[in-house]
Short mmCIF file of C-alpha atoms in Angstrom, two decimals:
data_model
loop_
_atom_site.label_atom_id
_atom_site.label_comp_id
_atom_site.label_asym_id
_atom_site.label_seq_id
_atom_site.Cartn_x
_atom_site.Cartn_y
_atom_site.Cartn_z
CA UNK A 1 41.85 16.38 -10.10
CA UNK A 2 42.80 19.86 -10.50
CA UNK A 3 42.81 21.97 -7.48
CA UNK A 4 44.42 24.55 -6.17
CA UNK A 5 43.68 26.67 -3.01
CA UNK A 6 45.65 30.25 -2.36
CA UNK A 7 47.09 31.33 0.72
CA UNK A 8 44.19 33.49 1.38
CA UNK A 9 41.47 30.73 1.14
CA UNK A 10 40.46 32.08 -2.07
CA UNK A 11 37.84 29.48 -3.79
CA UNK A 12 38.73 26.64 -5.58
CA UNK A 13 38.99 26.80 -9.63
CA UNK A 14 37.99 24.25 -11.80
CA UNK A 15 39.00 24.45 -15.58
CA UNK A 16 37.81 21.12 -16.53
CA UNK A 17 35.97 17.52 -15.81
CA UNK A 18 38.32 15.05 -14.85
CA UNK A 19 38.34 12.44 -17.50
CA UNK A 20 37.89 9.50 -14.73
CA UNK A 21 34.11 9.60 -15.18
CA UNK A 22 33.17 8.69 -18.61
CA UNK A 23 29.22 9.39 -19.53
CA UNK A 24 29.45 12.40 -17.67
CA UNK A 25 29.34 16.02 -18.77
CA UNK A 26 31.74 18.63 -17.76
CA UNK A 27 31.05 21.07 -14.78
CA UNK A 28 30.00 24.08 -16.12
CA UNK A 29 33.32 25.57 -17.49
CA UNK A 30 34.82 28.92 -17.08
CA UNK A 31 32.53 29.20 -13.85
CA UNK A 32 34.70 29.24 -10.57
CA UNK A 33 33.71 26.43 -9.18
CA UNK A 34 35.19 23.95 -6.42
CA UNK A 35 35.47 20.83 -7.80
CA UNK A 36 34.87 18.45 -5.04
CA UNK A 37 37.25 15.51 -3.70
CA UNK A 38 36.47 12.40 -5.29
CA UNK A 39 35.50 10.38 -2.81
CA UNK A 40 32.79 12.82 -1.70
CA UNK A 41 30.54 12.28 -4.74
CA UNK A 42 31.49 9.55 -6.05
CA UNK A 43 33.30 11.13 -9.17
CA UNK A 44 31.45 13.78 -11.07
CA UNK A 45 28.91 16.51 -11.11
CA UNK A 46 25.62 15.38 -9.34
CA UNK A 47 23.16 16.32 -12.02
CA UNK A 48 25.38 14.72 -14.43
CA UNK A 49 25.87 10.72 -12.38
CA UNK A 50 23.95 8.70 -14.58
CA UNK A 51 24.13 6.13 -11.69
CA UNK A 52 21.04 8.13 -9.98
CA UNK A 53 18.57 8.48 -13.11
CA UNK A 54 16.57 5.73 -12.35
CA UNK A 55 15.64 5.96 -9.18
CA UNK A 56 15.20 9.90 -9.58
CA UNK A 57 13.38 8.43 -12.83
CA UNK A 58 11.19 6.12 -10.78
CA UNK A 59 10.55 8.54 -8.01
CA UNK A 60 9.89 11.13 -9.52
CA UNK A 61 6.78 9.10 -12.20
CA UNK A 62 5.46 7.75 -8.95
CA UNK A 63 5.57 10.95 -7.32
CA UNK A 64 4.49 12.93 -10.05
CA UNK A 65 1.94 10.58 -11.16
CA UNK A 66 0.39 11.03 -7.78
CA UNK A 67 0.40 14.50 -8.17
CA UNK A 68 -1.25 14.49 -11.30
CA UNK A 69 -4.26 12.19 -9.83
CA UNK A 70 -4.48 13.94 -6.56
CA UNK A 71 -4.98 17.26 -8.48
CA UNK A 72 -6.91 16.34 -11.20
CA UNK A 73 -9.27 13.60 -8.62
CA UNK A 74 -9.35 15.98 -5.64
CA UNK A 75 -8.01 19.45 -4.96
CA UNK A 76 -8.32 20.78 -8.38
CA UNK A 77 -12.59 20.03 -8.62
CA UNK A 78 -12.68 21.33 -5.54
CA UNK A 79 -11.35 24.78 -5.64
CA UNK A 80 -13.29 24.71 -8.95
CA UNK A 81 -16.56 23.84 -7.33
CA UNK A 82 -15.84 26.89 -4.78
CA UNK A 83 -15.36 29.28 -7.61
CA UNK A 84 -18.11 28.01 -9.22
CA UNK A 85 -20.60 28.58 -6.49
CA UNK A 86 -19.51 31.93 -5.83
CA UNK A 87 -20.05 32.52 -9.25
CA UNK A 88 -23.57 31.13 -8.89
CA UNK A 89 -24.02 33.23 -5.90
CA UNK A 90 -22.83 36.47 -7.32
CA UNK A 91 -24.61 35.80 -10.20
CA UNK A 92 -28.12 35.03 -7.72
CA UNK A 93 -27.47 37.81 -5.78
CA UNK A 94 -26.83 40.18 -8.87
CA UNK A 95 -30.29 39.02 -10.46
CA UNK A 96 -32.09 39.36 -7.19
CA UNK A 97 -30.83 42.94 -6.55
CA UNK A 98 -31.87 43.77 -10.17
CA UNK A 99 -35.28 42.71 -9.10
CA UNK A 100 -35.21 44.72 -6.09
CA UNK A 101 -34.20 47.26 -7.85
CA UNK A 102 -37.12 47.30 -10.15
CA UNK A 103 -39.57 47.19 -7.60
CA UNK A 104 -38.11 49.96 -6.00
CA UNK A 105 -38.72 51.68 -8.97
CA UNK A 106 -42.11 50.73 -9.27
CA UNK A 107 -42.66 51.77 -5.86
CA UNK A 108 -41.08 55.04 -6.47
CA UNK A 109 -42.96 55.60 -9.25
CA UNK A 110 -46.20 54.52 -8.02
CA UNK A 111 -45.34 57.19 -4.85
CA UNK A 112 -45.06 59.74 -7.25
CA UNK A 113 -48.19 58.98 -9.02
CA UNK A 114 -49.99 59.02 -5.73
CA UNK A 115 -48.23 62.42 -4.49
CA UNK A 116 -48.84 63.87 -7.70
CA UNK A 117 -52.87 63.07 -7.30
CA UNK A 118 -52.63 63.69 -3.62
CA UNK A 119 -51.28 67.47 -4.80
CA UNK A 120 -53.90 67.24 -7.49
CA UNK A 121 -56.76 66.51 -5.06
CA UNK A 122 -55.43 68.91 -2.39
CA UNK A 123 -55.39 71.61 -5.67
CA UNK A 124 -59.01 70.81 -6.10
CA UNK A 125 -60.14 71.29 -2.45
CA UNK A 126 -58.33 74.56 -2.42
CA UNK A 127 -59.72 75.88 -5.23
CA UNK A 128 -63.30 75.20 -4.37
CA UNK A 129 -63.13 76.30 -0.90
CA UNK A 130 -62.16 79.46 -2.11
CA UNK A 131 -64.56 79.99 -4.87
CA UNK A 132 -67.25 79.24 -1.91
CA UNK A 133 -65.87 81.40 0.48
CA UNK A 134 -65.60 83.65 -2.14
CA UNK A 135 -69.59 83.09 -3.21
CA UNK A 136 -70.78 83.10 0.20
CA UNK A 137 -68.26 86.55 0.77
CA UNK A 138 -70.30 88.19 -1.86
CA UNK A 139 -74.07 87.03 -1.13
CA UNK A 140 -73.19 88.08 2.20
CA UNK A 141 -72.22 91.64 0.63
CA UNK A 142 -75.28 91.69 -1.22
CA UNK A 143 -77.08 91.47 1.24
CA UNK A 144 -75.82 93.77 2.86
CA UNK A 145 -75.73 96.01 0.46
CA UNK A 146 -79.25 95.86 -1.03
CA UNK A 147 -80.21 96.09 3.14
CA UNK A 148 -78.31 99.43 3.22
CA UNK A 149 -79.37 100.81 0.20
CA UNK A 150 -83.21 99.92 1.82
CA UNK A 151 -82.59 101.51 4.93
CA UNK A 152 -80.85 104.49 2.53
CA UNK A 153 -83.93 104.51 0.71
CA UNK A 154 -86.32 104.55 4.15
CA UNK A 155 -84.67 107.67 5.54
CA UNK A 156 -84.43 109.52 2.11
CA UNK A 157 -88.42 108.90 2.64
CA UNK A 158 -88.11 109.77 5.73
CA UNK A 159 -86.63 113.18 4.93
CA UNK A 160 -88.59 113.64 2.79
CA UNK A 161 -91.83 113.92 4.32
CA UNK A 162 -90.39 115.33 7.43
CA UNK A 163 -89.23 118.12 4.82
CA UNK A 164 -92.90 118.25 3.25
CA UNK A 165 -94.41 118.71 6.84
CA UNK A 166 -91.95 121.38 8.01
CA UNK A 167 -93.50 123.23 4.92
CA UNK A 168 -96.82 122.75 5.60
CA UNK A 169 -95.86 124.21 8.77
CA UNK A 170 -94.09 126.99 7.77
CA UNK A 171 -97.08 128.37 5.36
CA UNK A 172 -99.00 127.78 8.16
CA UNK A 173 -96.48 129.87 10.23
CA UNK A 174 -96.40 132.71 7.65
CA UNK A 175 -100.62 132.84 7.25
CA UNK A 176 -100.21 133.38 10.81
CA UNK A 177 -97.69 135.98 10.86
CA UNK A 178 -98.65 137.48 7.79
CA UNK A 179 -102.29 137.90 10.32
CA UNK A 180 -100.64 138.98 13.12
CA UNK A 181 -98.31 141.67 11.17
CA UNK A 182 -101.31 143.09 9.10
CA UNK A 183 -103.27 143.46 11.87
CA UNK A 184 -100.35 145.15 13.71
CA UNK A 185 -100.08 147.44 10.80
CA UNK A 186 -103.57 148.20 9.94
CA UNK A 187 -105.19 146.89 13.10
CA UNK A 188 -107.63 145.24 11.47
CA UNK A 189 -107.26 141.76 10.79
CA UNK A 190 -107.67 140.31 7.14
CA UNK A 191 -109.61 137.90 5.51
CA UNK A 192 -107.89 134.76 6.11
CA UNK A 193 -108.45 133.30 2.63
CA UNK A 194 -106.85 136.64 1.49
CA UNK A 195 -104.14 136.27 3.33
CA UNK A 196 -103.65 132.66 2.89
CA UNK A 197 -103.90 133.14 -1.19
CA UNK A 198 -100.70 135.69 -0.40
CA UNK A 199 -99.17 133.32 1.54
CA UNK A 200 -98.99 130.67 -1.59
CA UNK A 201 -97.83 133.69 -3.85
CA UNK A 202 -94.99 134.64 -1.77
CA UNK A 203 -93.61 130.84 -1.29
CA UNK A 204 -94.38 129.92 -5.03
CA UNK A 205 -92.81 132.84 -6.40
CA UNK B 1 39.89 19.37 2.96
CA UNK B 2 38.27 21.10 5.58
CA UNK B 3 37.46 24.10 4.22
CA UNK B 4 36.58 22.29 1.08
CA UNK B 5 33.43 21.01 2.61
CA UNK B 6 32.37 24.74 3.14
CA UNK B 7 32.68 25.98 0.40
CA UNK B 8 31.89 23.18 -1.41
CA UNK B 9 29.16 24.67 -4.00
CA UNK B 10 28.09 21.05 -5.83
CA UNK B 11 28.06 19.80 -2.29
CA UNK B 12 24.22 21.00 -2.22
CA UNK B 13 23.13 18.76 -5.64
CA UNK B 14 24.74 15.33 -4.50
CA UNK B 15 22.38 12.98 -3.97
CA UNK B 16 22.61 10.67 -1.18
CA UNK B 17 21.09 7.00 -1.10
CA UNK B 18 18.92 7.36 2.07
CA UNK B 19 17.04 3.26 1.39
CA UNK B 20 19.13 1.03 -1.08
CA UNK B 21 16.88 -0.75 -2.57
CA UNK B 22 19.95 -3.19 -4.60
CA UNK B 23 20.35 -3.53 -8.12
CA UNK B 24 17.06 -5.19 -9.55
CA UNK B 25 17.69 -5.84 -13.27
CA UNK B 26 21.64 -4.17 -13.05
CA UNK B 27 19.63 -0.96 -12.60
CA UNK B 28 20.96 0.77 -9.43
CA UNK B 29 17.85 1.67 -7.25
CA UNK B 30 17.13 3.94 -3.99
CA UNK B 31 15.59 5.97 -2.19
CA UNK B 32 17.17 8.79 -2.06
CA UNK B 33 17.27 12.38 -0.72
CA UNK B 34 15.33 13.68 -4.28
CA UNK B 35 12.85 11.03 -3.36
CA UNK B 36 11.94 12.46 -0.44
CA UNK B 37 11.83 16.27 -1.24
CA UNK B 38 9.88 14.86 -4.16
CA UNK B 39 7.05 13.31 -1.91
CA UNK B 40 7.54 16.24 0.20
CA UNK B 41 6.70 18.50 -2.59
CA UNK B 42 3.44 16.53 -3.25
CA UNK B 43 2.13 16.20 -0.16
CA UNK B 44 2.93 20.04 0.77
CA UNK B 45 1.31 20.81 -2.04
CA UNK B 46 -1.84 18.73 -1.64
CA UNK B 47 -1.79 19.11 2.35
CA UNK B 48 -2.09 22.83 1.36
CA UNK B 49 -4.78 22.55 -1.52
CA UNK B 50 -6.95 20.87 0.68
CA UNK B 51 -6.32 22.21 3.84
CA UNK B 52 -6.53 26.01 2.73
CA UNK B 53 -9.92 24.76 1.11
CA UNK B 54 -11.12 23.28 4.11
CA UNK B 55 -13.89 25.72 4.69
CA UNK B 56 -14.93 25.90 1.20
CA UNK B 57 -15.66 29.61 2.65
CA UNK B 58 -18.04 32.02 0.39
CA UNK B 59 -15.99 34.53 0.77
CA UNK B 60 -12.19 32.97 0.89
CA UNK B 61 -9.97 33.59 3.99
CA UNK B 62 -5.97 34.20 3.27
CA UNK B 63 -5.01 30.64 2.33
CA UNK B 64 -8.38 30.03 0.69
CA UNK B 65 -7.55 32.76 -1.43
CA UNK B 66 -4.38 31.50 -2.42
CA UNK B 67 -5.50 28.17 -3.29
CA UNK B 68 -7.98 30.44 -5.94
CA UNK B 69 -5.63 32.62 -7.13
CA UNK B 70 -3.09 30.00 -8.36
CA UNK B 71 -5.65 28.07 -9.73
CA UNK B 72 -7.15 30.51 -11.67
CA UNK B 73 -3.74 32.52 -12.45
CA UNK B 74 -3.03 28.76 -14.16
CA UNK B 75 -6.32 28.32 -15.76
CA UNK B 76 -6.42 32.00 -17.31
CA UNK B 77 -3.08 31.09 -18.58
CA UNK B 78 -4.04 27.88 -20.49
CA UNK B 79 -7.05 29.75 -21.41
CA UNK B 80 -5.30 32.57 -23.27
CA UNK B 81 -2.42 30.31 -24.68
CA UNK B 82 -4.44 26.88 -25.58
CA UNK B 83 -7.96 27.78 -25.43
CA UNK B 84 -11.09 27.39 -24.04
CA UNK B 85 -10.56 23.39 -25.39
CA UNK B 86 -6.98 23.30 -23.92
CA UNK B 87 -8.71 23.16 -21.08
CA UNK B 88 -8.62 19.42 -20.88
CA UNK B 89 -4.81 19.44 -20.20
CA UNK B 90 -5.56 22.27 -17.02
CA UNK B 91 -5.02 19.10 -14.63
CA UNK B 92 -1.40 18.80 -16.03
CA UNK B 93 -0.24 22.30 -16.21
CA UNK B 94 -1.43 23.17 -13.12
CA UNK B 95 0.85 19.74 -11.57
CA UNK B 96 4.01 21.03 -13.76
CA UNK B 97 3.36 24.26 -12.62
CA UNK B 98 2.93 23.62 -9.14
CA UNK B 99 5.62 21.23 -8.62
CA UNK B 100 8.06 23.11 -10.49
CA UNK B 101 7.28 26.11 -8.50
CA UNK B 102 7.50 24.47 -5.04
CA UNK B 103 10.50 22.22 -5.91
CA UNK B 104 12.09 25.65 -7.07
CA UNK B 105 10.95 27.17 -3.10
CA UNK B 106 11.88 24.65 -1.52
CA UNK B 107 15.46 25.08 -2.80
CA UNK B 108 15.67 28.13 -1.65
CA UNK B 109 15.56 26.91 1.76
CA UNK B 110 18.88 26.34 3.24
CA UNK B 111 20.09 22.70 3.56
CA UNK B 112 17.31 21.78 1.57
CA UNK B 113 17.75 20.18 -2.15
CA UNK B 114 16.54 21.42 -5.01
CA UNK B 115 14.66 18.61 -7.11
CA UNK B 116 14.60 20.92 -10.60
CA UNK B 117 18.83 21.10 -10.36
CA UNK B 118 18.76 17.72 -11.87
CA UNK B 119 18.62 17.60 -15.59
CA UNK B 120 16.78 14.28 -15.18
CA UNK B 121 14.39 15.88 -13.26
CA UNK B 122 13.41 18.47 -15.81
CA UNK B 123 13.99 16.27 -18.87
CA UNK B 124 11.63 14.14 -17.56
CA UNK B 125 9.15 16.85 -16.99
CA UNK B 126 9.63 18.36 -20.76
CA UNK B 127 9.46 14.49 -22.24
CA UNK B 128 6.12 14.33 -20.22
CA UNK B 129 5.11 17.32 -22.21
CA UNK B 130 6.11 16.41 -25.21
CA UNK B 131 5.02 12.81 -25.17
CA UNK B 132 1.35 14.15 -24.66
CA UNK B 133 1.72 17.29 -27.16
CA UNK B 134 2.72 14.09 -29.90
CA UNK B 135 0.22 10.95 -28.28
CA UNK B 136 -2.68 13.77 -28.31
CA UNK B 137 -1.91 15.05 -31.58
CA UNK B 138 -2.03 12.11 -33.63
CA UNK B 139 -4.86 10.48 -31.67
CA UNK B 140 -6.55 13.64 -32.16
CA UNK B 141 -5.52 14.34 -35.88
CA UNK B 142 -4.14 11.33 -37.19
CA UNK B 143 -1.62 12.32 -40.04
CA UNK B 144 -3.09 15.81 -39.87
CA UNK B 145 -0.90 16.29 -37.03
CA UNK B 146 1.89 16.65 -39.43
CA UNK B 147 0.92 19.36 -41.17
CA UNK B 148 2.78 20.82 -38.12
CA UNK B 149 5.50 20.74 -39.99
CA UNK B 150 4.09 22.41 -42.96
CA UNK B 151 3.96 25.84 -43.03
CA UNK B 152 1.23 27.16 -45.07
CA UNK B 153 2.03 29.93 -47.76
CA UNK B 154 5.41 29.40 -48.48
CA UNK B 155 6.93 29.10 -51.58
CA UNK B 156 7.97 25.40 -53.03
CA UNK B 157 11.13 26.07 -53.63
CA UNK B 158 11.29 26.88 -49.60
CA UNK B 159 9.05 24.54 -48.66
CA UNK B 160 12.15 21.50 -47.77
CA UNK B 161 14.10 23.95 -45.64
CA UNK B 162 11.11 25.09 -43.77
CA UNK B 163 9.90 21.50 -42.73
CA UNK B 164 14.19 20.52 -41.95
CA UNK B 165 13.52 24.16 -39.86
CA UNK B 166 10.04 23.15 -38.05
CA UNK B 167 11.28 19.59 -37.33
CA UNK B 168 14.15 20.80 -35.51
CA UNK B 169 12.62 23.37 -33.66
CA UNK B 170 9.82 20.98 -32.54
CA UNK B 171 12.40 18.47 -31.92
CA UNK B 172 14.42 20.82 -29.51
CA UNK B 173 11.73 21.88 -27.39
CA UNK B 174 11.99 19.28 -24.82
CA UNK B 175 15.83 20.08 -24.63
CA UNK B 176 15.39 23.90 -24.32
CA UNK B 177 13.03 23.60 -21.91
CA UNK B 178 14.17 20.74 -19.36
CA UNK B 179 17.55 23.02 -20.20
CA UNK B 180 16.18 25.96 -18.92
CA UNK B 181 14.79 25.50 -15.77
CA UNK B 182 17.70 23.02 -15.09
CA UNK B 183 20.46 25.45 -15.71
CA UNK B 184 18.72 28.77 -14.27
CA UNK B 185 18.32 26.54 -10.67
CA UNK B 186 21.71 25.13 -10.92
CA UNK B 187 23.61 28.19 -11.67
CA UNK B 188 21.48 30.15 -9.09
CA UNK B 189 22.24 27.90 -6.58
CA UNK B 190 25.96 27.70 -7.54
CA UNK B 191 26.63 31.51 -7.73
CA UNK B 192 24.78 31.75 -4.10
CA UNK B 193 27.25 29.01 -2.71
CA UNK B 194 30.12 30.62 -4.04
CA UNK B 195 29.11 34.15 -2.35
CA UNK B 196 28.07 32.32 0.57
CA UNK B 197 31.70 30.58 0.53
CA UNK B 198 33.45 33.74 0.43
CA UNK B 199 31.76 35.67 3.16
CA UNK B 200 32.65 32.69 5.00
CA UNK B 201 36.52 33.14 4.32
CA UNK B 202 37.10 36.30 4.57
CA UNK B 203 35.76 36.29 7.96
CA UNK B 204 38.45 33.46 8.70
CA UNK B 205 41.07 35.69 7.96
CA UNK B 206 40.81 38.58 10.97
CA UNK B 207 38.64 41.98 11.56
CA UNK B 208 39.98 42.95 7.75
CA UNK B 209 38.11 40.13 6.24
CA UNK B 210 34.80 41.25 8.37
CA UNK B 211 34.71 44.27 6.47
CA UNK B 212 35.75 42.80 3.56
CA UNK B 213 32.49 39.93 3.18
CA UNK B 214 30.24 42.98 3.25
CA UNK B 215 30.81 42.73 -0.26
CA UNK B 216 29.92 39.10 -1.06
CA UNK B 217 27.12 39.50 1.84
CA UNK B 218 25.41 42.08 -0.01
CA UNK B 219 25.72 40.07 -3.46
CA UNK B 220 24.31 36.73 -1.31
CA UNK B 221 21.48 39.13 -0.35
CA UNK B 222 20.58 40.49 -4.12
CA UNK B 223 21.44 36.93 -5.42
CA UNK B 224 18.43 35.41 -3.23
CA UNK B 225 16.27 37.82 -4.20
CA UNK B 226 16.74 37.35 -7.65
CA UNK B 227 16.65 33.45 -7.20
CA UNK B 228 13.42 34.13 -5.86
CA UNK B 229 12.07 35.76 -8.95
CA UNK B 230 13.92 33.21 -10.87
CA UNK B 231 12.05 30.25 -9.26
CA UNK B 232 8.49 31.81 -9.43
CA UNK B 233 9.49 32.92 -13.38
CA UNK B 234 10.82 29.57 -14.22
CA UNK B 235 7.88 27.27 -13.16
CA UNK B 236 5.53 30.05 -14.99
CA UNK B 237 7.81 29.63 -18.01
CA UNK B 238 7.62 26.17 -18.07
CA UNK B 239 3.53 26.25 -17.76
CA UNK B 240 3.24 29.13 -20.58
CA UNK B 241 5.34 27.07 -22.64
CA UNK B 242 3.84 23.58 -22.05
CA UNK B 243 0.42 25.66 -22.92
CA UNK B 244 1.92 26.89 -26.20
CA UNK B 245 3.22 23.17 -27.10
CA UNK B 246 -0.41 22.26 -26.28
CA UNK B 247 -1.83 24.42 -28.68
CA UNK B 248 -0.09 23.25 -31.40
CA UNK B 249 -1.24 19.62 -30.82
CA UNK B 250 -5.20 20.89 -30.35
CA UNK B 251 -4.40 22.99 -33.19
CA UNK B 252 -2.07 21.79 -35.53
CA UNK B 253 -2.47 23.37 -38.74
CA UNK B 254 -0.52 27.07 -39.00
#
């Protein structure tokens, strides 16, 4: 078997399979590899000793072949049935907050429509209060008013006839006078119908 | 041969015989080391299926949601490749996917073996495929299947080459992919050893070497990394793949 070792330690090179195992392939050439001491391995490359196929064969279809039924028999439904119900679960709990969600709507709408009557109603009340106070405001003035415009009316009467009687009295006040000057002047007094006629001439003309 | 042993980088791919079981039939049997990390690999990965869907939680804790997310990363990947009817072969992918990926993890752990560095492992896995891409696709189609080979709209004169053409590339599929993953784990795992061996004797030789192994340390470092993304990218490979070769069985003609 070729081998050589330098002084160093540097790693074995192997240029080529030794020609004492027939049926077996060569080490992978050009590759520094150590080829290892015969007796070690029992001539050859591992992966290349036909002697071991069949039990790595055998092995290796029981193991597999239990690998393949405990998969496809056991662990393998089972992760599947988890994803699955999640998947059912996401899905239920997607539909039921879709639902939710529309009866929130509906809710939300059906506050509006309520606030919106509410502001409708409240509109309504506020708009006939004020045409009432507003009515009862201007009987109330009316009233008032038309009261005024009587008591206006009473003392213009009033007036008036106070007026008419302060007249009488003053041509009553003048006859006198008009006496009482005369005879003054003339010491005589006058006929009273004379002077009364005089009177009426003076304060019509 | 001391040293040998250390920086032995095949060392990590022997396999090692740990219940002879004889020679029933001339054929040597055991139970061996790949055995075991095989039935470790299935019963981590069931252990974990079931016990991170223990709860069967509404909404999924960590390891719930881990369990969910590879399933449906797997099923959304048949689904786009094969098909709302290549659902049927979920159950598979999702195993080859699955044990690809944690036999490829489970490499990465040191001292541990890697059950997709054997070519027998992976062939086996791609024949699986295969098998039920060609057992589906006549039972399914009968000698429609063939038309597989048939591409439609092509000139007569063409036609020979392009069935010689389809044939072989249907007929290397199993080898380029049982080739793949094998050879992206092995030389992974190979390059890390020899980086790993390295660090290792340069140290041996004095304070120089100490400085020296930075080197290979920092390539161990980037190399795990990558083998990381190499062991997640592989196994999805392998499913995307598998759900492609599907396809053409569920849907034959081109």
């Amino acid at each position: 078997m070729p081998e050589t070792q330098g002084p160093a330690g540097i790693i074995v090179i192997a240029q080529a399979e030794t020609p004492a195992a027939p049926g077996t392939l060569p080490a992978v050439s050009g590759v520094e590899i150590a080829v290892p001491p015969a007796e070690a391995h029992g001539g050859g490359f591992p992966p290349f000793d036909a002697h071991t196929f069949p039990s790595q064969l055998i092995w290796l279809a029981i193991a597999f072949g239990a690998l393949y039924l405990l998969m496809s028999r056991v662990a393998l439904p089972r992760i599947a049935n988890i994803l699955e119900e999640r998947h059912d679960r996401v899905a239920d709990d997607l539909e039921e907050a879709a639902k939710l969600k529309a009866e929130s709507e509906a809710a939300a709408q059906a506050y509006e429509q309520a606030l919106g009557s509410a502001r409708n109603k409240a509109h309504g009340i506020a708009t006939e209060t004020r045409d009432k106070l507003a009515a009862e405001s201007d009987a109330g003035r009316k009233s008032l008013e038309a009261e005024l415009a009587a008591k206006l009316a009473a003392a213009e009467a009033q007036i008036a006839s106070t007026k008419n009687a302060a007249m009488a009295n003053v041509r009553g006040i003048a006859v006198d006078t008009a006496s009482a000057i005369v005879d003054t002047l003339i010491g005589a007094a006058p006929a009273a119908k004379s002077v009364e006629e005089a009177v009426d001439t003076a304060i019509k003309g | 041969m001391a040293s040998g042993s250390v920086i032995d980088p095949i060392h990590q791919f022997q396999i090692i015989k740990i219940v002879d079981l004889g020679k029933p039939g001339g054929i040597e049997l055991a139970f061996t080391n790949s055995a075991a990390f095989m039935f470790g690999i299935v019963a981590l990965v069931f252990f974990f299926l079931t016990f991170a869907t223990r709860g069967r939680t509404l909404v999924p804790g960590r390891l719930q949601s881990l369990a969910e997310i590879s399933y449906e990363f797997v099923a959304s990947t048949v689904r786009s490749t094969a098909g709302n009817e290549g659902m049927k072969f979920f159950p598979l992918v999702f195993s080859l996917f699955i044990f690809v990926l944690v036999a490829n993890f489970v490499g990465m752990v040191p001292y541990a073996f890697t059950v997709t560095s054997h070519i027998i492992v992976t062939a086996a896995l791609a024949l699986v495929v295969i098998g039920t891409v060609i057992i589906y696709g006549f039972a399914r189609h009968g000698t429609h299947f063939l038309h597989l080979f048939v591409p439609s709209g092509v000139p007569a004169f063409l036609l020979p080459f392009m069935v010689v053409i389809e044939v072989i590339s249907f007929l290397s599929r199993p080898i380029s992919l049982s080739l793949r993953l094998f050879a992206n784990m092995l030389a992974g795992h190979i390059a890390m050893k020899v980086f790993a061996g390295f660090i290792v004797m340069m140290t041996a030789t004095g304070v120089a070497g100490w400085f020296g192994a930075v080197l290979p340390l920092a390539m161990v470092i980037a190399l795990t990394a990558l083998e990381f993304l190499v062991a997640a990218l592989q196994a999805y490979v392998f499913a995307v793949l598998t759900c492609i070769y599907l396809n053409d069985a569920l849907h034959p003609g081109h």
